[in-house]
mmCIF file of C-alpha atoms in Angstrom:
data_model
loop_
_atom_site.group_PDB
_atom_site.id
_atom_site.type_symbol
_atom_site.label_atom_id
_atom_site.label_comp_id
_atom_site.label_asym_id
_atom_site.label_seq_id
_atom_site.Cartn_x
_atom_site.Cartn_y
_atom_site.Cartn_z
ATOM 1 C CA UNK A 1 24.173 -5.524 176.951
ATOM 2 C CA UNK A 2 27.810 -5.994 175.847
ATOM 3 C CA UNK A 3 29.340 -3.581 173.384
ATOM 4 C CA UNK A 4 29.957 -4.785 169.821
ATOM 5 C CA UNK A 5 33.044 -3.656 167.944
ATOM 6 C CA UNK A 6 34.462 -3.119 164.494
ATOM 7 C CA UNK A 7 38.116 -4.171 164.744
ATOM 8 C CA UNK A 8 40.938 -2.849 162.567
ATOM 9 C CA UNK A 9 44.623 -3.735 162.502
ATOM 10 C CA UNK A 10 47.171 -1.145 161.349
ATOM 11 C CA UNK A 11 50.882 -1.057 160.646
ATOM 12 C CA UNK A 12 52.015 2.344 161.952
ATOM 13 C CA UNK A 13 55.319 4.178 161.515
ATOM 14 C CA UNK A 14 55.902 6.472 164.506
ATOM 15 C CA UNK A 15 58.425 7.560 167.139
ATOM 16 C CA UNK A 16 55.732 7.657 169.825
ATOM 17 C CA UNK A 17 53.426 4.629 169.613
ATOM 18 C CA UNK A 18 51.272 5.518 172.609
ATOM 19 C CA UNK A 19 50.583 9.006 171.290
ATOM 20 C CA UNK A 20 49.895 7.609 167.819
ATOM 21 C CA UNK A 21 47.490 4.999 169.204
ATOM 22 C CA UNK A 22 45.658 7.621 171.247
ATOM 23 C CA UNK A 23 45.419 9.843 168.176
ATOM 24 C CA UNK A 24 43.809 7.059 166.126
ATOM 25 C CA UNK A 25 41.443 5.926 168.880
ATOM 26 C CA UNK A 26 40.270 9.407 169.888
ATOM 27 C CA UNK A 27 40.522 11.170 166.545
ATOM 28 C CA UNK A 28 38.575 8.503 164.686
ATOM 29 C CA UNK A 29 35.806 8.150 167.246
ATOM 30 C CA UNK A 30 35.101 11.004 169.666
ATOM 31 C CA UNK A 31 37.117 14.121 168.943
ATOM 32 C CA UNK A 32 40.387 16.001 168.908
ATOM 33 C CA UNK A 33 43.407 13.771 169.595
ATOM 34 C CA UNK A 34 44.761 16.232 172.201
ATOM 35 C CA UNK A 35 41.843 18.217 173.647
ATOM 36 C CA UNK A 36 39.214 16.796 175.996
ATOM 37 C CA UNK A 37 35.935 18.732 175.871
ATOM 38 C CA UNK A 38 33.505 19.063 178.821
ATOM 39 C CA UNK A 39 31.154 16.597 177.153
ATOM 40 C CA UNK A 40 33.732 13.816 177.150
ATOM 41 C CA UNK A 41 32.974 12.336 180.554
ATOM 42 C CA UNK A 42 34.012 8.831 181.568
ATOM 43 C CA UNK A 43 30.568 7.456 180.692
ATOM 44 C CA UNK A 44 30.672 9.227 177.327
ATOM 45 C CA UNK A 45 34.113 7.832 176.506
ATOM 46 C CA UNK A 46 33.168 4.328 177.659
ATOM 47 C CA UNK A 47 30.251 4.434 175.220
ATOM 48 C CA UNK A 48 31.727 6.126 172.138
ATOM 49 C CA UNK A 49 35.529 6.077 172.212
ATOM 50 C CA UNK A 50 37.627 3.539 170.345
ATOM 51 C CA UNK A 51 40.185 1.580 172.327
ATOM 52 C CA UNK A 52 43.355 -0.194 171.295
ATOM 53 C CA UNK A 53 46.708 -1.722 172.002
ATOM 54 C CA UNK A 54 50.031 -1.920 170.196
ATOM 55 C CA UNK A 55 53.190 -3.964 169.938
ATOM 56 C CA UNK A 56 56.459 -3.373 168.135
ATOM 57 C CA UNK A 57 56.883 -4.949 164.720
ATOM 58 C CA UNK A 58 60.468 -3.723 164.328
ATOM 59 C CA UNK A 59 62.303 -0.408 164.454
ATOM 60 C CA UNK A 60 59.759 2.430 164.454
ATOM 61 C CA UNK A 61 57.010 0.190 163.052
ATOM 62 C CA UNK A 62 54.171 -0.923 165.330
ATOM 63 C CA UNK A 63 51.117 -3.120 164.937
ATOM 64 C CA UNK A 64 48.053 -1.380 166.374
ATOM 65 C CA UNK A 65 44.779 -3.171 167.057
ATOM 66 C CA UNK A 66 41.896 -0.697 167.342
ATOM 67 C CA UNK A 67 38.318 -1.495 168.345
ATOM 68 C CA UNK A 68 35.644 0.978 167.215
ATOM 69 C CA UNK A 69 32.170 0.725 168.798
ATOM 70 C CA UNK A 70 29.770 -0.659 166.202
ATOM 71 C CA UNK A 71 27.119 1.855 167.224
ATOM 72 C CA UNK A 72 29.310 4.713 165.934
ATOM 73 C CA UNK A 73 28.828 3.571 162.332
ATOM 74 C CA UNK A 74 25.086 2.977 162.456
ATOM 75 C CA UNK A 75 23.859 1.798 159.060
ATOM 76 C CA UNK A 76 26.211 3.965 157.023
ATOM 77 C CA UNK A 77 27.835 2.745 153.820
ATOM 78 C CA UNK A 78 31.359 1.792 152.823
ATOM 79 C CA UNK A 79 32.586 5.340 152.146
ATOM 80 C CA UNK A 80 31.681 6.338 155.700
ATOM 81 C CA UNK A 81 33.473 3.293 157.087
ATOM 82 C CA UNK A 82 36.592 4.152 155.082
ATOM 83 C CA UNK A 83 36.577 7.689 156.459
ATOM 84 C CA UNK A 84 36.728 6.139 159.939
ATOM 85 C CA UNK A 85 39.170 3.352 159.163
ATOM 86 C CA UNK A 86 41.714 5.434 157.252
ATOM 87 C CA UNK A 87 40.847 9.105 157.628
ATOM 88 C CA UNK A 88 42.052 11.646 160.152
ATOM 89 C CA UNK A 89 45.070 9.613 161.248
ATOM 90 C CA UNK A 90 46.638 10.532 157.894
ATOM 91 C CA UNK A 91 46.784 14.190 159.044
ATOM 92 C CA UNK A 92 48.681 13.748 162.331
ATOM 93 C CA UNK A 93 52.394 14.558 162.485
ATOM 94 C CA UNK A 94 53.272 11.846 164.987
ATOM 95 C CA UNK A 95 52.070 9.230 162.450
ATOM 96 C CA UNK A 96 54.446 8.978 159.472
ATOM 97 C CA UNK A 97 52.653 6.037 157.952
ATOM 98 C CA UNK A 98 49.468 4.078 158.622
ATOM 99 C CA UNK A 99 48.545 0.990 156.597
ATOM 100 C CA UNK A 100 45.198 -0.735 157.141
ATOM 101 C CA UNK A 101 46.136 -4.428 157.291
ATOM 102 C CA UNK A 102 42.877 -6.160 158.214
ATOM 103 C CA UNK A 103 39.295 -5.424 159.252
ATOM 104 C CA UNK A 104 36.639 -7.409 161.086
ATOM 105 C CA UNK A 105 33.396 -5.527 160.408
ATOM 106 C CA UNK A 106 31.283 -7.671 162.708
ATOM 107 C CA UNK A 107 27.558 -7.227 162.170
ATOM 108 C CA UNK A 108 28.255 -4.127 160.047
ATOM 109 C CA UNK A 109 28.262 -6.473 157.050
ATOM 110 C CA UNK A 110 24.494 -6.904 157.443
ATOM 111 C CA UNK A 111 23.990 -3.408 156.003
ATOM 112 C CA UNK A 112 25.399 -4.480 152.622
ATOM 113 C CA UNK A 113 24.024 -6.584 149.793
ATOM 114 C CA UNK A 114 26.295 -9.397 148.556
ATOM 115 C CA UNK A 115 27.013 -10.097 144.873
ATOM 116 C CA UNK A 116 23.815 -10.950 143.045
ATOM 117 C CA UNK A 117 25.624 -13.383 140.719
ATOM 118 C CA UNK A 118 29.241 -13.997 141.679
ATOM 119 C CA UNK A 119 31.039 -17.218 140.752
ATOM 120 C CA UNK A 120 28.119 -19.597 141.022
ATOM 121 C CA UNK A 121 25.472 -17.284 139.599
ATOM 122 C CA UNK A 122 27.630 -16.685 136.534
ATOM 123 C CA UNK A 123 28.182 -20.412 136.167
ATOM 124 C CA UNK A 124 24.423 -20.953 136.213
ATOM 125 C CA UNK A 125 23.744 -18.045 133.846
ATOM 126 C CA UNK A 126 26.337 -19.125 131.266
ATOM 127 C CA UNK A 127 25.975 -22.878 131.889
ATOM 128 C CA UNK A 128 29.688 -23.270 132.607
ATOM 129 C CA UNK A 129 30.078 -25.843 135.337
ATOM 130 C CA UNK A 130 33.627 -27.151 135.449
ATOM 131 C CA UNK A 131 36.048 -24.849 133.662
ATOM 132 C CA UNK A 132 37.469 -21.373 134.031
ATOM 133 C CA UNK A 133 35.780 -18.501 132.201
ATOM 134 C CA UNK A 134 37.252 -17.005 129.029
ATOM 135 C CA UNK A 135 37.199 -13.237 128.745
ATOM 136 C CA UNK A 136 37.906 -10.850 125.889
ATOM 137 C CA UNK A 137 38.764 -7.151 126.170
ATOM 138 C CA UNK A 138 37.945 -4.784 123.332
ATOM 139 C CA UNK A 139 40.976 -3.093 121.779
ATOM 140 C CA UNK A 140 41.822 -0.438 120.898
ATOM 141 C CA UNK A 141 40.539 1.047 124.137
ATOM 142 C CA UNK A 142 39.101 4.070 122.449
ATOM 143 C CA UNK A 143 38.378 5.382 118.965
ATOM 144 C CA UNK A 144 36.279 2.585 117.474
ATOM 145 C CA UNK A 145 32.923 3.390 115.918
ATOM 146 C CA UNK A 146 29.829 1.466 117.052
ATOM 147 C CA UNK A 147 29.677 -0.906 114.076
ATOM 148 C CA UNK A 148 33.382 -1.697 114.334
ATOM 149 C CA UNK A 149 33.041 -2.441 118.023
ATOM 150 C CA UNK A 150 30.006 -4.680 117.500
ATOM 151 C CA UNK A 151 31.842 -6.577 114.766
ATOM 152 C CA UNK A 152 34.793 -7.217 117.090
ATOM 153 C CA UNK A 153 32.440 -8.443 119.810
ATOM 154 C CA UNK A 154 30.866 -10.962 117.429
ATOM 155 C CA UNK A 155 34.298 -12.235 116.428
ATOM 156 C CA UNK A 156 35.146 -12.762 120.123
ATOM 157 C CA UNK A 157 31.863 -14.598 120.719
ATOM 158 C CA UNK A 158 32.496 -16.789 117.652
ATOM 159 C CA UNK A 159 35.858 -17.631 119.184
ATOM 160 C CA UNK A 160 34.355 -18.892 122.433
ATOM 161 C CA UNK A 161 34.563 -15.937 124.849
ATOM 162 C CA UNK A 162 32.166 -16.155 127.792
ATOM 163 C CA UNK A 163 32.570 -12.589 129.042
ATOM 164 C CA UNK A 164 33.498 -9.567 126.938
ATOM 165 C CA UNK A 165 34.302 -6.226 128.462
ATOM 166 C CA UNK A 166 34.803 -2.704 127.286
ATOM 167 C CA UNK A 167 37.963 -1.076 128.621
ATOM 168 C CA UNK A 168 37.979 1.363 131.526
ATOM 169 C CA UNK A 169 38.371 4.546 129.480
ATOM 170 C CA UNK A 170 35.541 3.884 127.032
ATOM 171 C CA UNK A 171 32.687 6.005 128.333
ATOM 172 C CA UNK A 172 29.951 7.730 126.330
ATOM 173 C CA UNK A 173 32.096 9.554 123.761
ATOM 174 C CA UNK A 174 30.307 11.181 120.855
ATOM 175 C CA UNK A 175 31.943 8.914 118.236
ATOM 176 C CA UNK A 176 30.818 5.753 120.059
ATOM 177 C CA UNK A 177 27.869 6.650 122.305
ATOM 178 C CA UNK A 178 26.226 4.035 124.487
ATOM 179 C CA UNK A 179 22.851 4.587 122.832
ATOM 180 C CA UNK A 180 24.333 3.375 119.522
ATOM 181 C CA UNK A 181 26.978 0.814 120.436
ATOM 182 C CA UNK A 182 25.124 -1.220 123.066
ATOM 183 C CA UNK A 183 22.058 -2.062 120.901
ATOM 184 C CA UNK A 184 24.414 -3.048 118.062
ATOM 185 C CA UNK A 185 26.397 -5.258 120.434
ATOM 186 C CA UNK A 186 23.199 -6.802 121.825
ATOM 187 C CA UNK A 187 22.096 -7.650 118.289
ATOM 188 C CA UNK A 188 25.512 -9.093 117.419
ATOM 189 C CA UNK A 189 25.370 -11.336 120.508
ATOM 190 C CA UNK A 190 21.870 -12.715 119.911
ATOM 191 C CA UNK A 191 22.004 -16.464 120.517
ATOM 192 C CA UNK A 192 25.419 -16.388 122.211
ATOM 193 C CA UNK A 193 25.769 -17.247 125.929
ATOM 194 C CA UNK A 194 27.952 -14.210 126.626
ATOM 195 C CA UNK A 195 27.972 -11.543 129.350
ATOM 196 C CA UNK A 196 28.832 -8.145 127.871
ATOM 197 C CA UNK A 197 30.271 -5.670 130.387
ATOM 198 C CA UNK A 198 29.565 -2.110 129.278
ATOM 199 C CA UNK A 199 31.746 0.584 130.861
ATOM 200 C CA UNK A 200 29.575 2.939 132.938
ATOM 201 C CA UNK A 201 32.250 4.701 134.989
ATOM 202 C CA UNK A 202 30.894 8.060 136.136
ATOM 203 C CA UNK A 203 30.409 10.486 139.009
ATOM 204 C CA UNK A 204 27.896 9.838 141.777
ATOM 205 C CA UNK A 205 24.392 9.065 140.562
ATOM 206 C CA UNK A 206 25.619 9.393 136.964
ATOM 207 C CA UNK A 207 27.190 5.942 137.297
ATOM 208 C CA UNK A 208 24.041 4.088 138.352
ATOM 209 C CA UNK A 209 21.949 6.032 135.839
ATOM 210 C CA UNK A 210 24.378 4.981 133.087
ATOM 211 C CA UNK A 211 24.278 1.412 134.385
ATOM 212 C CA UNK A 212 20.494 1.349 134.295
ATOM 213 C CA UNK A 213 20.486 2.834 130.802
ATOM 214 C CA UNK A 214 23.077 0.299 129.631
ATOM 215 C CA UNK A 215 20.918 -2.570 130.861
ATOM 216 C CA UNK A 216 17.853 -1.103 129.157
ATOM 217 C CA UNK A 217 19.825 -0.824 125.905
ATOM 218 C CA UNK A 218 20.822 -4.497 126.059
ATOM 219 C CA UNK A 219 24.032 -4.749 128.084
ATOM 220 C CA UNK A 220 24.137 -7.951 130.117
ATOM 221 C CA UNK A 221 26.692 -6.581 132.603
ATOM 222 C CA UNK A 222 28.400 -3.339 133.611
ATOM 223 C CA UNK A 223 31.982 -2.325 134.309
ATOM 224 C CA UNK A 224 33.121 0.415 136.691
ATOM 225 C CA UNK A 225 36.645 1.537 137.494
ATOM 226 C CA UNK A 226 37.897 1.832 141.077
ATOM 227 C CA UNK A 227 37.937 5.631 140.788
ATOM 228 C CA UNK A 228 34.136 5.631 140.955
ATOM 229 C CA UNK A 229 34.513 4.968 144.691
ATOM 230 C CA UNK A 230 33.444 1.799 146.463
ATOM 231 C CA UNK A 231 30.090 3.224 147.515
ATOM 232 C CA UNK A 232 29.145 3.645 143.856
ATOM 233 C CA UNK A 233 29.284 -0.124 143.301
ATOM 234 C CA UNK A 234 26.717 -0.675 146.052
ATOM 235 C CA UNK A 235 24.550 2.030 144.500
ATOM 236 C CA UNK A 236 24.738 0.345 141.093
ATOM 237 C CA UNK A 237 23.962 -2.986 142.782
ATOM 238 C CA UNK A 238 20.666 -1.457 143.989
ATOM 239 C CA UNK A 239 19.605 -0.169 140.570
ATOM 240 C CA UNK A 240 20.511 -2.942 138.097
ATOM 241 C CA UNK A 241 20.206 -6.710 138.087
ATOM 242 C CA UNK A 242 23.129 -7.609 135.826
ATOM 243 C CA UNK A 243 26.687 -8.617 136.822
ATOM 244 C CA UNK A 244 28.950 -5.798 138.029
ATOM 245 C CA UNK A 245 32.687 -5.794 137.287
ATOM 246 C CA UNK A 246 35.304 -4.107 139.483
ATOM 247 C CA UNK A 247 38.267 -2.785 137.504
ATOM 248 C CA UNK A 248 41.369 -2.139 139.623
ATOM 249 C CA UNK A 249 43.209 0.258 137.276
ATOM 250 C CA UNK A 250 44.497 2.990 139.584
ATOM 251 C CA UNK A 251 44.173 1.002 142.813
ATOM 252 C CA UNK A 252 47.881 1.317 143.674
ATOM 253 C CA UNK A 253 47.154 4.906 144.683
ATOM 254 C CA UNK A 254 45.101 3.275 147.477
ATOM 255 C CA UNK A 255 47.163 0.162 148.165
ATOM 256 C CA UNK A 256 50.793 1.376 148.120
ATOM 257 C CA UNK A 257 52.689 4.039 150.015
ATOM 258 C CA UNK A 258 52.945 5.045 153.687
ATOM 259 C CA UNK A 259 49.192 5.689 154.051
ATOM 260 C CA UNK A 260 47.375 2.857 152.312
ATOM 261 C CA UNK A 261 45.084 -0.167 152.414
ATOM 262 C CA UNK A 262 46.289 -3.760 152.172
ATOM 263 C CA UNK A 263 44.974 -5.114 148.805
ATOM 264 C CA UNK A 264 43.238 -8.045 150.492
ATOM 265 C CA UNK A 265 41.215 -5.546 152.562
ATOM 266 C CA UNK A 266 40.255 -3.683 149.399
ATOM 267 C CA UNK A 267 39.016 -6.940 147.859
ATOM 268 C CA UNK A 268 37.120 -7.780 151.033
ATOM 269 C CA UNK A 269 35.274 -4.488 150.472
ATOM 270 C CA UNK A 270 34.804 -5.248 146.744
ATOM 271 C CA UNK A 271 32.823 -8.340 147.702
ATOM 272 C CA UNK A 272 31.015 -6.460 150.453
ATOM 273 C CA UNK A 273 29.610 -3.844 148.034
ATOM 274 C CA UNK A 274 28.225 -6.478 145.679
ATOM 275 C CA UNK A 275 30.689 -6.816 142.792
ATOM 276 C CA UNK A 276 30.226 -10.028 140.818
ATOM 277 C CA UNK A 277 33.609 -10.057 139.085
ATOM 278 C CA UNK A 278 36.842 -8.285 140.009
ATOM 279 C CA UNK A 279 40.214 -7.782 138.380
ATOM 280 C CA UNK A 280 42.687 -9.123 140.974
ATOM 281 C CA UNK A 281 45.843 -8.538 138.964
ATOM 282 C CA UNK A 282 48.034 -10.850 136.918
ATOM 283 C CA UNK A 283 50.371 -13.820 137.256
ATOM 284 C CA UNK A 284 52.991 -13.215 134.580
ATOM 285 C CA UNK A 285 52.355 -10.762 131.746
ATOM 286 C CA UNK A 286 53.298 -7.125 132.192
ATOM 287 C CA UNK A 287 51.913 -6.856 135.736
ATOM 288 C CA UNK A 288 53.360 -9.980 137.337
ATOM 289 C CA UNK A 289 52.482 -10.299 141.016
ATOM 290 C CA UNK A 290 53.416 -12.786 143.727
ATOM 291 C CA UNK A 291 51.439 -16.010 144.024
ATOM 292 C CA UNK A 292 50.952 -15.604 147.769
ATOM 293 C CA UNK A 293 49.554 -12.082 147.333
ATOM 294 C CA UNK A 294 47.154 -13.160 144.591
ATOM 295 C CA UNK A 295 45.882 -16.033 146.747
ATOM 296 C CA UNK A 296 45.170 -13.545 149.559
ATOM 297 C CA UNK A 297 43.150 -11.354 147.205
ATOM 298 C CA UNK A 298 41.165 -14.286 145.845
ATOM 299 C CA UNK A 299 40.383 -15.515 149.362
ATOM 300 C CA UNK A 300 39.230 -12.008 150.350
ATOM 301 C CA UNK A 301 36.868 -11.898 147.352
ATOM 302 C CA UNK A 302 34.783 -14.777 148.660
ATOM 303 C CA UNK A 303 31.994 -15.384 146.133
ATOM 304 C CA UNK A 304 33.149 -12.676 143.711
ATOM 305 C CA UNK A 305 34.713 -14.110 140.534
ATOM 306 C CA UNK A 306 38.425 -13.128 140.288
ATOM 307 C CA UNK A 307 39.641 -12.118 136.844
ATOM 308 C CA UNK A 308 43.221 -12.052 135.568
ATOM 309 C CA UNK A 309 44.475 -9.777 132.782
ATOM 310 C CA UNK A 310 47.351 -7.510 131.665
ATOM 311 C CA UNK A 311 49.438 -9.335 129.079
ATOM 312 C CA UNK A 312 47.526 -12.632 129.139
ATOM 313 C CA UNK A 313 48.330 -15.324 126.556
ATOM 314 C CA UNK A 314 47.114 -18.945 126.236
ATOM 315 C CA UNK A 315 50.278 -20.201 127.933
ATOM 316 C CA UNK A 316 49.805 -17.809 130.866
ATOM 317 C CA UNK A 317 46.138 -18.807 131.058
ATOM 318 C CA UNK A 318 47.223 -22.424 131.565
ATOM 319 C CA UNK A 319 49.670 -21.443 134.305
ATOM 320 C CA UNK A 320 47.030 -19.360 136.078
ATOM 321 C CA UNK A 321 44.511 -22.208 136.090
ATOM 322 C CA UNK A 322 47.167 -24.672 137.276
ATOM 323 C CA UNK A 323 48.056 -22.343 140.135
ATOM 324 C CA UNK A 324 44.670 -20.902 141.151
ATOM 325 C CA UNK A 325 42.055 -23.390 139.930
ATOM 326 C CA UNK A 326 38.983 -22.913 137.747
ATOM 327 C CA UNK A 327 36.855 -20.501 139.793
ATOM 328 C CA UNK A 328 38.258 -17.553 137.873
ATOM 329 C CA UNK A 329 38.250 -15.804 134.501
ATOM 330 C CA UNK A 330 41.228 -15.111 132.259
ATOM 331 C CA UNK A 331 40.897 -11.983 130.118
ATOM 332 C CA UNK A 332 42.968 -11.154 127.066
ATOM 333 C CA UNK A 333 42.999 -7.919 125.098
ATOM 334 C CA UNK A 334 46.207 -7.184 123.239
ATOM 335 C CA UNK A 335 47.034 -10.810 122.447
ATOM 336 C CA UNK A 336 43.677 -11.740 120.901
ATOM 337 C CA UNK A 337 43.780 -8.640 118.704
ATOM 338 C CA UNK A 338 47.422 -9.163 117.689
ATOM 339 C CA UNK A 339 46.920 -11.868 115.066
ATOM 340 C CA UNK A 340 45.297 -11.931 111.652
ATOM 341 C CA UNK A 341 42.005 -13.264 113.099
ATOM 342 C CA UNK A 342 40.391 -12.297 116.403
ATOM 343 C CA UNK A 343 38.135 -15.347 116.240
ATOM 344 C CA UNK A 344 41.037 -17.749 115.756
ATOM 345 C CA UNK A 345 42.976 -16.158 118.607
ATOM 346 C CA UNK A 346 39.955 -16.489 120.912
ATOM 347 C CA UNK A 347 39.565 -20.119 119.866
ATOM 348 C CA UNK A 348 43.207 -20.749 120.766
ATOM 349 C CA UNK A 349 42.703 -19.134 124.171
ATOM 350 C CA UNK A 350 39.520 -21.153 124.719
ATOM 351 C CA UNK A 351 41.334 -24.414 123.875
ATOM 352 C CA UNK A 352 44.064 -23.575 126.360
ATOM 353 C CA UNK A 353 41.491 -22.879 129.076
ATOM 354 C CA UNK A 354 39.552 -26.071 128.316
ATOM 355 C CA UNK A 355 42.708 -28.195 128.432
ATOM 356 C CA UNK A 356 44.037 -26.621 131.633
ATOM 357 C CA UNK A 357 40.650 -26.820 133.354
ATOM 358 C CA UNK A 358 40.295 -30.495 132.458
ATOM 359 C CA UNK A 359 43.807 -31.238 133.724
ATOM 360 C CA UNK A 360 43.071 -29.537 137.048
ATOM 361 C CA UNK A 361 39.794 -31.439 137.428
ATOM 362 C CA UNK A 362 41.458 -34.865 136.896
#
């Protein structure tokens, strides 16, 4: 039977490409990069060792294509795969930089559950067929009391928001605990076709327990920040049956620098672990990113709904829809809270989205 492989492409900064390649192949599959143990016979290495090749990209930068035997990973989760794909090679002196550029997981993807809702499930749930989604973010991020928060949510729903999310640093603080705010929000949203994403960021099993509790209290979606770890999203996916939002705040620690992951690979994993919506960044605003890069992220997300935010206004919402289409959500926080009426600001954003979506459809 032929061997199946998990294939990764790296951009590596090194003075000695052959030594660096050997270090990645051996160190991330069978053992010490330099020492061969008595167990590592030819048959053993043929079965378990990764193999690879390289070519010069320019200067001391090399592209390295590494093939890991699928059997090495078994049925382990995403955190295990990451420890293989970008782990020990970060500790080797001959490698000054190693960026994971692309991954073909092969049949490894069968061990993961896809988004339960995603773009088309959310369209069916909210009965939104032909336009982009309108999202509202609760501001201030922290400090509101439960009744204040619920009142703001109702104003956003009155203004035409489809998805409303708590911000990434609202947790279960004593002045606005989940047990009080979520039932009040659920009551405020009675009769509105709105998904409410409650922030359940936490450590380990705490995150899925909070997610389950949030759903029981009336939340119709949950929101976790990237710092929960990608494996946590899959865990939450197993324990709740509401949409899950991936918040990228902090992801540049992972996606920039000499040892890092290409953002499109990160978003490939975001879809893999079952996230239904994901913050991909922003076109314009205070986190303006290149069109080509944003398209790569959206493509990598597959069925996961991409969301744009960070300085969004109605005019930017129009530009985003013109550039990227209607299978997305535009989220505004600061702008919708910056006028004399949250409801009127949301209505203005909704009109902009309706007009832009109709223009794209024509």
